[in-house]
JSON list of N, CA and C in Angstrom, two decimals:
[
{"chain": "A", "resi": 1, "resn": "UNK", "atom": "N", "xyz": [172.91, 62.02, 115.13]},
{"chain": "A", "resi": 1, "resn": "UNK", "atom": "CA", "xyz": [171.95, 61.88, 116.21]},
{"chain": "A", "resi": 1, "resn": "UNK", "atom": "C", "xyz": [171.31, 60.50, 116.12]},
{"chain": "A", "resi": 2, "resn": "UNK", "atom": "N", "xyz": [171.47, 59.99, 117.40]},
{"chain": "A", "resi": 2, "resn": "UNK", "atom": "CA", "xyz": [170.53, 58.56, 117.08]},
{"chain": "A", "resi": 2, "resn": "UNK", "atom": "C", "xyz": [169.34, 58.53, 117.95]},
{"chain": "A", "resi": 3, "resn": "UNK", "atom": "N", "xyz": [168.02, 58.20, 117.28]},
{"chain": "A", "resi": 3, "resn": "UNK", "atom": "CA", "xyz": [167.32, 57.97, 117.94]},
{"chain": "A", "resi": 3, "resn": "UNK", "atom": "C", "xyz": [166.86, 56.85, 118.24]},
{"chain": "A", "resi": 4, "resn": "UNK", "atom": "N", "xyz": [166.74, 56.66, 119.82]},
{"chain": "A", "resi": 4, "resn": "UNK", "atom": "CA", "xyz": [166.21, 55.40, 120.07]},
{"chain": "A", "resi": 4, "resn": "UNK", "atom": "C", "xyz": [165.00, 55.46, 121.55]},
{"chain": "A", "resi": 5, "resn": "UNK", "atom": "N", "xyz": [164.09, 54.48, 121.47]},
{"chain": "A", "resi": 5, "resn": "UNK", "atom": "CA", "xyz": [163.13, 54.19, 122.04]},
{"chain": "A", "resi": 5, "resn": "UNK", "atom": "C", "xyz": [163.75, 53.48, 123.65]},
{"chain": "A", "resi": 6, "resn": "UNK", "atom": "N", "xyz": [162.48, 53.17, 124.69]},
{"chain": "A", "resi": 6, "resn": "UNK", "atom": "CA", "xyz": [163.64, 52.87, 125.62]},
{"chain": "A", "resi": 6, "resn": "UNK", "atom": "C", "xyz": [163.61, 51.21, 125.87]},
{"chain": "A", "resi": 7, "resn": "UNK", "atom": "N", "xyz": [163.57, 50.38, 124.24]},
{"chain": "A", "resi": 7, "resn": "UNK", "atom": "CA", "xyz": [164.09, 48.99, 124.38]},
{"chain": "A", "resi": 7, "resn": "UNK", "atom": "C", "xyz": [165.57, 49.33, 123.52]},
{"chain": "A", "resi": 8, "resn": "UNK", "atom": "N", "xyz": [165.79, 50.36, 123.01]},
{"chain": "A", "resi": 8, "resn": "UNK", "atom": "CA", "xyz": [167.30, 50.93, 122.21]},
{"chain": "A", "resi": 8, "resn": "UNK", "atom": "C", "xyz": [166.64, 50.76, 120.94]},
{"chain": "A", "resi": 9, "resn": "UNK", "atom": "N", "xyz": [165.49, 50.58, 120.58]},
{"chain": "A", "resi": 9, "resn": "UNK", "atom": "CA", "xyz": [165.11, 50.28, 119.15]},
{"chain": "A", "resi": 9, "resn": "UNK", "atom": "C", "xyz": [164.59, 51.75, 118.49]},
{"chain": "A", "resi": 10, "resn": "UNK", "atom": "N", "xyz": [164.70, 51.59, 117.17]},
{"chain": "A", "resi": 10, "resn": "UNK", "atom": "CA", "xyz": [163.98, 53.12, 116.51]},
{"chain": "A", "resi": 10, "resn": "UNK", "atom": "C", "xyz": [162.87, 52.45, 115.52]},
{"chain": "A", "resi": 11, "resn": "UNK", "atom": "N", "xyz": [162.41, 53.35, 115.80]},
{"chain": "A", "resi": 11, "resn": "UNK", "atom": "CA", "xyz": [160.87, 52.54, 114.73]},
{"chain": "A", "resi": 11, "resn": "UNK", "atom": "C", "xyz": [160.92, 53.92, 113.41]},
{"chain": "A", "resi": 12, "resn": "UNK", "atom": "N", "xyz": [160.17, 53.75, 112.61]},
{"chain": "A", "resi": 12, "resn": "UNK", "atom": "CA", "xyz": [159.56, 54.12, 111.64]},
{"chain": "A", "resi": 12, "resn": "UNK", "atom": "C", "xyz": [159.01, 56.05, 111.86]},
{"chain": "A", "resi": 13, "resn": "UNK", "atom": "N", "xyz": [158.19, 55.47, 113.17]},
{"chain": "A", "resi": 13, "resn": "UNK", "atom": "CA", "xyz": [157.48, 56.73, 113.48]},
{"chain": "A", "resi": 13, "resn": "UNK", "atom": "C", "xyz": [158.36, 57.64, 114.50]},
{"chain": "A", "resi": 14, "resn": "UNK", "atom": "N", "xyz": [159.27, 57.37, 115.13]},
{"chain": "A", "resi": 14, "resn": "UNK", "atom": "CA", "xyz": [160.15, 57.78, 115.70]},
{"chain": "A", "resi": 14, "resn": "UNK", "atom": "C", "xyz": [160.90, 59.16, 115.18]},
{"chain": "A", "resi": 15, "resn": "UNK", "atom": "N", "xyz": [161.74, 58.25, 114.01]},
{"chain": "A", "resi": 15, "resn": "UNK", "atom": "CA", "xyz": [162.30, 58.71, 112.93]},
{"chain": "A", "resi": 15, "resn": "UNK", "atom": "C", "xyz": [161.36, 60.03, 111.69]},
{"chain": "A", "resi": 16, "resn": "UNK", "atom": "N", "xyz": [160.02, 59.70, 111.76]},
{"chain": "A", "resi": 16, "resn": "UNK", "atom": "CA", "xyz": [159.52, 60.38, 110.91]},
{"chain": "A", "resi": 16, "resn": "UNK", "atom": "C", "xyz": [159.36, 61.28, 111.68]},
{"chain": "A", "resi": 17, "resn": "UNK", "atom": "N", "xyz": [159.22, 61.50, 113.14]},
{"chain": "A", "resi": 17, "resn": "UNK", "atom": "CA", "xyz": [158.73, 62.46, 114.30]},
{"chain": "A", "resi": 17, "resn": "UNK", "atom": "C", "xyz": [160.02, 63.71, 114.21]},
{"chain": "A", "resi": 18, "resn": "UNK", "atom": "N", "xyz": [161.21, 62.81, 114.65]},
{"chain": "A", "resi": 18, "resn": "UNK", "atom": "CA", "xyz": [162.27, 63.54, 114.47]},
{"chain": "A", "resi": 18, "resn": "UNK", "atom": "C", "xyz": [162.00, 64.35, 113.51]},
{"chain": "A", "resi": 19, "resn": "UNK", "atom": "N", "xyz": [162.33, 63.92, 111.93]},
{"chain": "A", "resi": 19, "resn": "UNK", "atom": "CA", "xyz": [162.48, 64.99, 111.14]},
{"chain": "A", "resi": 19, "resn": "UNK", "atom": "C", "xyz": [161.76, 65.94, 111.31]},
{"chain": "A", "resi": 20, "resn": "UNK", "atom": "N", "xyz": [160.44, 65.35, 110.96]},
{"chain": "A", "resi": 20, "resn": "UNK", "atom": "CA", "xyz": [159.43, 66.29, 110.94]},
{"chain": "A", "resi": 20, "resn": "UNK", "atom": "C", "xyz": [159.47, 68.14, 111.92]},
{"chain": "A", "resi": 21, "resn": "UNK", "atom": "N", "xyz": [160.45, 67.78, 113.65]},
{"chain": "A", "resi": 21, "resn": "UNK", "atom": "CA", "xyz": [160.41, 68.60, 113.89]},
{"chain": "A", "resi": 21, "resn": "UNK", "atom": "C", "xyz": [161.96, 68.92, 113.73]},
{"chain": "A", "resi": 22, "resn": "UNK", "atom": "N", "xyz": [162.71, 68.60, 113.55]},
{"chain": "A", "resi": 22, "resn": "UNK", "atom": "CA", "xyz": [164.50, 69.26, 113.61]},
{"chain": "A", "resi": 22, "resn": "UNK", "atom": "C", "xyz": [164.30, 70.04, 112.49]},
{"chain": "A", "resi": 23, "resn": "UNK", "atom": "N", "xyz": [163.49, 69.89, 111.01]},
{"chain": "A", "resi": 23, "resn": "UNK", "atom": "CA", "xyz": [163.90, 70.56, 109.75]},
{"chain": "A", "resi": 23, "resn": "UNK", "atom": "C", "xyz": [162.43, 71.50, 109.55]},
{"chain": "A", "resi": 24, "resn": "UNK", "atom": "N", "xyz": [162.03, 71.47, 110.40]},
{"chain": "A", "resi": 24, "resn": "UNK", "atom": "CA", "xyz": [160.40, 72.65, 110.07]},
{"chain": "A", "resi": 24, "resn": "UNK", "atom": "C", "xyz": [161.18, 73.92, 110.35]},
{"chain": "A", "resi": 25, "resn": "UNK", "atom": "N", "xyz": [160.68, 74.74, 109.44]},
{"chain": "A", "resi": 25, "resn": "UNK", "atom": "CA", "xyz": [161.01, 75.98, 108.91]},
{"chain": "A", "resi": 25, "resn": "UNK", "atom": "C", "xyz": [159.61, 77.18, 109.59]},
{"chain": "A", "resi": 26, "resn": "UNK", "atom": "N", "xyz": [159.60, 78.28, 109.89]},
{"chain": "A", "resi": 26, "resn": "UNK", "atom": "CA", "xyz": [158.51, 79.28, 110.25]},
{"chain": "A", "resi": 26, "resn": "UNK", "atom": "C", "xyz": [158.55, 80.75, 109.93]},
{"chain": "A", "resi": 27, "resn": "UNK", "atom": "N", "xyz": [158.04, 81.09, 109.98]},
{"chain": "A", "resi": 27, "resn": "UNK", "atom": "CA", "xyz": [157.52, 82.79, 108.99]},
{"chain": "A", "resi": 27, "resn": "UNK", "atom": "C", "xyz": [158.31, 83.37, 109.73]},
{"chain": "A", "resi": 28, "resn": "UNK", "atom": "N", "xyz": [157.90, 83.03, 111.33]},
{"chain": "A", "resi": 28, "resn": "UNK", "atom": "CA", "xyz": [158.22, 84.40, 112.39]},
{"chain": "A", "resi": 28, "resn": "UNK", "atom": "C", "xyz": [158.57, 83.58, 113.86]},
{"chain": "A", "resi": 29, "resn": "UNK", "atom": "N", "xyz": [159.22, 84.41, 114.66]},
{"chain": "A", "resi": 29, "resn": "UNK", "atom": "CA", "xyz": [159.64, 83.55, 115.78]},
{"chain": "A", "resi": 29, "resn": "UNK", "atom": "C", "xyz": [158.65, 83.25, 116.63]},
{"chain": "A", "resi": 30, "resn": "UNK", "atom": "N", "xyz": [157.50, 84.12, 116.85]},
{"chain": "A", "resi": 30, "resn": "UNK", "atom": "CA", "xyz": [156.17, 84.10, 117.50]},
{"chain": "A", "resi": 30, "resn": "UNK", "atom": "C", "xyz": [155.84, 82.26, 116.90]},
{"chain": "A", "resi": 31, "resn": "UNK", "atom": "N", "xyz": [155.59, 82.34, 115.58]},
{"chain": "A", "resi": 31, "resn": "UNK", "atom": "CA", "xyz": [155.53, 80.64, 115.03]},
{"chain": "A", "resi": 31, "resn": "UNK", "atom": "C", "xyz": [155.81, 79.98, 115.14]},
{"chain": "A", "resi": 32, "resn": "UNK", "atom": "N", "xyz": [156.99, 79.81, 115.31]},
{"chain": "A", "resi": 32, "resn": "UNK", "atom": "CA", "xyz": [158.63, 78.50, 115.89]},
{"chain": "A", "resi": 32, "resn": "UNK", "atom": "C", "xyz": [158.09, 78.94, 117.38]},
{"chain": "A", "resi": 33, "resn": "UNK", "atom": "N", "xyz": [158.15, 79.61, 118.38]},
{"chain": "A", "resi": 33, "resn": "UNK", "atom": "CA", "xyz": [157.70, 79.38, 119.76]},
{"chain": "A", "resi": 33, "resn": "UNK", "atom": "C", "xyz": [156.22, 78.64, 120.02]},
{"chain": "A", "resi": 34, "resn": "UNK", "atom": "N", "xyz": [155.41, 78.97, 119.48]},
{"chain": "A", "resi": 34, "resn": "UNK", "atom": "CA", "xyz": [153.82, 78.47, 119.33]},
{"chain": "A", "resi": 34, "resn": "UNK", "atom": "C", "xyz": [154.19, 77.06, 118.86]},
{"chain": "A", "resi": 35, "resn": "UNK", "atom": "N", "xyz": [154.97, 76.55, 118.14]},
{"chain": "A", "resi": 35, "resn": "UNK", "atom": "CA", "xyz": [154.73, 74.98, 117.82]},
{"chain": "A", "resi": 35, "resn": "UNK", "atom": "C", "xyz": [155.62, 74.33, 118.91]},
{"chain": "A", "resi": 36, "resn": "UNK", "atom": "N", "xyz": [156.94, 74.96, 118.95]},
{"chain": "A", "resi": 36, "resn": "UNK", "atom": "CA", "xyz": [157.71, 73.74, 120.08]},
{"chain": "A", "resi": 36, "resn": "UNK", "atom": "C", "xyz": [157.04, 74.17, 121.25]},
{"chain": "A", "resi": 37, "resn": "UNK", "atom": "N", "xyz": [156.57, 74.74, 122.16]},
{"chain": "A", "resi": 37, "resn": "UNK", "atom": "CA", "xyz": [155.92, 75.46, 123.27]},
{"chain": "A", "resi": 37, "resn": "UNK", "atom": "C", "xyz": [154.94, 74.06, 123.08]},
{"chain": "A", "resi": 38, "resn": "UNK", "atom": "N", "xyz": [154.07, 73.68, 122.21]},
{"chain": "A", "resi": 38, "resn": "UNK", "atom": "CA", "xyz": [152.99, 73.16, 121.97]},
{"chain": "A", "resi": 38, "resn": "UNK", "atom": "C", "xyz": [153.33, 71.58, 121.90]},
{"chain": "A", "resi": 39, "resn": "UNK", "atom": "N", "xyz": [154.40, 71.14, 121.02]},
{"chain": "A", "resi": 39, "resn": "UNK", "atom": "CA", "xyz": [155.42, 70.26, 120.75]},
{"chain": "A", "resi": 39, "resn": "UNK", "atom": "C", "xyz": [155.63, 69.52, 122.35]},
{"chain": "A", "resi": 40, "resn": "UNK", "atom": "N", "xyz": [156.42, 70.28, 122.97]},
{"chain": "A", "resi": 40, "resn": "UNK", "atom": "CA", "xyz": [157.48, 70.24, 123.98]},
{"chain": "A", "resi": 40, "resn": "UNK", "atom": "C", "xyz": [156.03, 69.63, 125.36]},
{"chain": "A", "resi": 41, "resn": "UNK", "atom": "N", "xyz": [154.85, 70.40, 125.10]},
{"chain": "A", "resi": 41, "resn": "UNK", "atom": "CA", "xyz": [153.77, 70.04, 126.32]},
{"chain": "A", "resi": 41, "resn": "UNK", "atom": "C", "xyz": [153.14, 68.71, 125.97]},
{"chain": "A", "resi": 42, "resn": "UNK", "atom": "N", "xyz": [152.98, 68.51, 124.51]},
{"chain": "A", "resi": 42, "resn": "UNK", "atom": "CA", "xyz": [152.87, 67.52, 123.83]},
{"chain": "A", "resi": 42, "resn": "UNK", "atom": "C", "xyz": [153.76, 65.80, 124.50]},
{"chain": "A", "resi": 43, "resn": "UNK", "atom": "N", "xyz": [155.22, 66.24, 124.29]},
{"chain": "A", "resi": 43, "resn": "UNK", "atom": "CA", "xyz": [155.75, 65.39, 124.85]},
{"chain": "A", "resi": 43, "resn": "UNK", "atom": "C", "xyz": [155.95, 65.05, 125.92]},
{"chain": "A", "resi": 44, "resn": "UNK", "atom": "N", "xyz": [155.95, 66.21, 126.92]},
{"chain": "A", "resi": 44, "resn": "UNK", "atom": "CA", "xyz": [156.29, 66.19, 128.01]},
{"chain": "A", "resi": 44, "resn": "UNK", "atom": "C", "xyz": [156.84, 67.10, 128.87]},
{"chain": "A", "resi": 45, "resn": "UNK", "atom": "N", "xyz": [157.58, 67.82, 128.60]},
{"chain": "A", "resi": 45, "resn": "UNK", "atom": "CA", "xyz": [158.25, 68.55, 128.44]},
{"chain": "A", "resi": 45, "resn": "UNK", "atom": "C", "xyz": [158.54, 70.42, 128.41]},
{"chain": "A", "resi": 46, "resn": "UNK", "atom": "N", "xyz": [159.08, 71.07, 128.94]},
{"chain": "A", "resi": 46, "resn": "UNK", "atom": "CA", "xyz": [158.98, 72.63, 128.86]},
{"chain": "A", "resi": 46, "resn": "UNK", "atom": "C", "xyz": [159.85, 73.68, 127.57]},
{"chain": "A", "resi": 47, "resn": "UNK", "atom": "N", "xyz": [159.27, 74.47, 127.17]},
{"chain": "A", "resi": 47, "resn": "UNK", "atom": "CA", "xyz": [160.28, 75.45, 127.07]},
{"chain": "A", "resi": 47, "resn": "UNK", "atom": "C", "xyz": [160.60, 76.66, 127.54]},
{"chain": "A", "resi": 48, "resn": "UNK", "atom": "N", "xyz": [161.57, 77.34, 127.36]},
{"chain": "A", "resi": 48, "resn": "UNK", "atom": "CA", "xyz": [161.92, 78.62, 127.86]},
{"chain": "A", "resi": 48, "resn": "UNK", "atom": "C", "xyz": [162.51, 79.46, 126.80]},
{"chain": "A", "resi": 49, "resn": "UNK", "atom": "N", "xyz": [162.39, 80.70, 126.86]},
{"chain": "A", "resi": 49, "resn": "UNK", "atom": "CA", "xyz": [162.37, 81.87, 125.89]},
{"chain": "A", "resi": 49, "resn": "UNK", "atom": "C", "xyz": [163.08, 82.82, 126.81]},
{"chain": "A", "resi": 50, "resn": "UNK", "atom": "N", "xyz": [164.38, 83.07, 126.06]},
{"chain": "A", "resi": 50, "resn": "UNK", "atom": "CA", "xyz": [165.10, 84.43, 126.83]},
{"chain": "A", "resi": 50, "resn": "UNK", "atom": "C", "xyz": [166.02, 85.56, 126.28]},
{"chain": "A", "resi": 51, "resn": "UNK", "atom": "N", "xyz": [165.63, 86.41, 126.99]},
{"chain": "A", "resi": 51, "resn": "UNK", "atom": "CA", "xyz": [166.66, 87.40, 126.27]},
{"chain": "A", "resi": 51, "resn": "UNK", "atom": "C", "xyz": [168.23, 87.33, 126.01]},
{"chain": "A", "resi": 52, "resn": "UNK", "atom": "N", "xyz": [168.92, 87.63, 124.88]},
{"chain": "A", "resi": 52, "resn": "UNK", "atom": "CA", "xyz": [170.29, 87.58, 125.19]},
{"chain": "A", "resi": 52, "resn": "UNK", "atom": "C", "xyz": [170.90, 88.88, 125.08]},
{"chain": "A", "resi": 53, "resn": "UNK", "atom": "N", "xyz": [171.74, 88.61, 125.39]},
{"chain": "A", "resi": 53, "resn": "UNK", "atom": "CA", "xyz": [171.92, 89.82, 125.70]},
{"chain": "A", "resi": 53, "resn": "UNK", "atom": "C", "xyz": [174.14, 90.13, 125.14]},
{"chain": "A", "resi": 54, "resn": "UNK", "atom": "N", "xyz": [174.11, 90.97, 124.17]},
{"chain": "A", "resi": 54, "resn": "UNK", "atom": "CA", "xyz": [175.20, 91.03, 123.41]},
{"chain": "A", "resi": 54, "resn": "UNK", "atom": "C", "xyz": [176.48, 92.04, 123.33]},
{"chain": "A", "resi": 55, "resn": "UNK", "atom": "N", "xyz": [177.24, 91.68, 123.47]},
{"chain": "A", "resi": 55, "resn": "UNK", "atom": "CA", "xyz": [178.55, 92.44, 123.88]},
{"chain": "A", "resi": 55, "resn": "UNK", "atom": "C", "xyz": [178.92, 93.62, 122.51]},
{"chain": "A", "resi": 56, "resn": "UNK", "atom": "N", "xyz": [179.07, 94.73, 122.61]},
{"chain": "A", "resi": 56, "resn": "UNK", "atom": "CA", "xyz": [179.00, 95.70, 122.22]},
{"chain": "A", "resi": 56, "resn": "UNK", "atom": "C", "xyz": [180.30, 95.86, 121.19]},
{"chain": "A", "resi": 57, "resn": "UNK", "atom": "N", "xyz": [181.29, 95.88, 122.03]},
{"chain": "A", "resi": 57, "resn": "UNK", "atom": "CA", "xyz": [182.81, 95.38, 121.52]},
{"chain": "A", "resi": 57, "resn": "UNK", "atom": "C", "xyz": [183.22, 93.87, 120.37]},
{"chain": "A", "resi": 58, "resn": "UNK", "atom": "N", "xyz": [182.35, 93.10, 120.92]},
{"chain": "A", "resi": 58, "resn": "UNK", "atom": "CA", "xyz": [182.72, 91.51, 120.73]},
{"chain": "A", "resi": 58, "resn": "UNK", "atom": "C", "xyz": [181.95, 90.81, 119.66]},
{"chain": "A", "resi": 59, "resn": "UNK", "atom": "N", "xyz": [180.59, 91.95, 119.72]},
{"chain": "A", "resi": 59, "resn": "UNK", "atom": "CA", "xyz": [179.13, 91.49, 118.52]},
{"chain": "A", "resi": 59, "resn": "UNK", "atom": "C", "xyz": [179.18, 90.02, 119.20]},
{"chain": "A", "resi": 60, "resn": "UNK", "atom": "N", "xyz": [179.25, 89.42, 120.56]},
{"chain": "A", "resi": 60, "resn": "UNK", "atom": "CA", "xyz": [178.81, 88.06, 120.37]},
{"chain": "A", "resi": 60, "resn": "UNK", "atom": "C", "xyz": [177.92, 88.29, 121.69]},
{"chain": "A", "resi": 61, "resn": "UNK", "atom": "N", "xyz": [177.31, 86.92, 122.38]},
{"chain": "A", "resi": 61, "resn": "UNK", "atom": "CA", "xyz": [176.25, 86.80, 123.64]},
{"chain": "A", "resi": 61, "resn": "UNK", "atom": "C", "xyz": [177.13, 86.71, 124.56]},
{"chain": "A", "resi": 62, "resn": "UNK", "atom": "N", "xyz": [176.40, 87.61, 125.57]},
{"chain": "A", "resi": 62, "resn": "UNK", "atom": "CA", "xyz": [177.26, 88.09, 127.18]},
{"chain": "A", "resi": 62, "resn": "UNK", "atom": "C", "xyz": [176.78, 86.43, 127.75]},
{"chain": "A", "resi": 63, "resn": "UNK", "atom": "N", "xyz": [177.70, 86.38, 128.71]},
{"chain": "A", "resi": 63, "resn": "UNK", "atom": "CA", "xyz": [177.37, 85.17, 129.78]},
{"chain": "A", "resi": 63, "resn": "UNK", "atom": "C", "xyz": [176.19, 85.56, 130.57]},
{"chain": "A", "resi": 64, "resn": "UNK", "atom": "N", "xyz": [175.78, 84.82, 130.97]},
{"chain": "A", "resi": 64, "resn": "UNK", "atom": "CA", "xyz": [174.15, 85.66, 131.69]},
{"chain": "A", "resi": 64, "resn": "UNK", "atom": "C", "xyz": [174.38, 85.03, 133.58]},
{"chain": "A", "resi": 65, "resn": "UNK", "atom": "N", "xyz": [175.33, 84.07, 133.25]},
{"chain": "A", "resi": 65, "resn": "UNK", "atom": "CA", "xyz": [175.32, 83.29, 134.66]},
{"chain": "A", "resi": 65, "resn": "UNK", "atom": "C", "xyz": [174.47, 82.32, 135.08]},
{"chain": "A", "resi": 66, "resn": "UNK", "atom": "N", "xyz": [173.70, 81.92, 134.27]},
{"chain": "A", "resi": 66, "resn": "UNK", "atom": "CA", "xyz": [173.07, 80.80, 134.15]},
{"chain": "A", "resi": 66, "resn": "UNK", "atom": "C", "xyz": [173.65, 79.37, 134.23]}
]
């Protein structure tokens, strides 16, 4: 993943931002939604939370049609 700013440059704090959120770890999913939810308004940005929904036969996620 590269991160870059929009002169193509990466700074210091950029980089520390990244990690900080790609490798944070949380108790419970209620926790991980409450920070990027918070994160995401922070930057700019939305999230969305959805059900999936899983094939019975296949144990994997149905297409939703999205």
């Amino acid at each position: 993943v590269r991160i870059m700013n929009d002169e193509g440059n990466t700074s210091l704090e950029e980089i520390e931002d990244y990690s900080t959120v790609v490798y944070k770890t949380f108790k419970s999913e209620e926790d991980c939604y409450a920070f990027y939810n918070a994160y995401a308004g922070f930057k700019g940005f939305s999230i969305r939370k959805d059900d999936v929904r899983v094939d019975r036969d296949t144990n994997k996620a149905k297409d939703t049609g999205i």
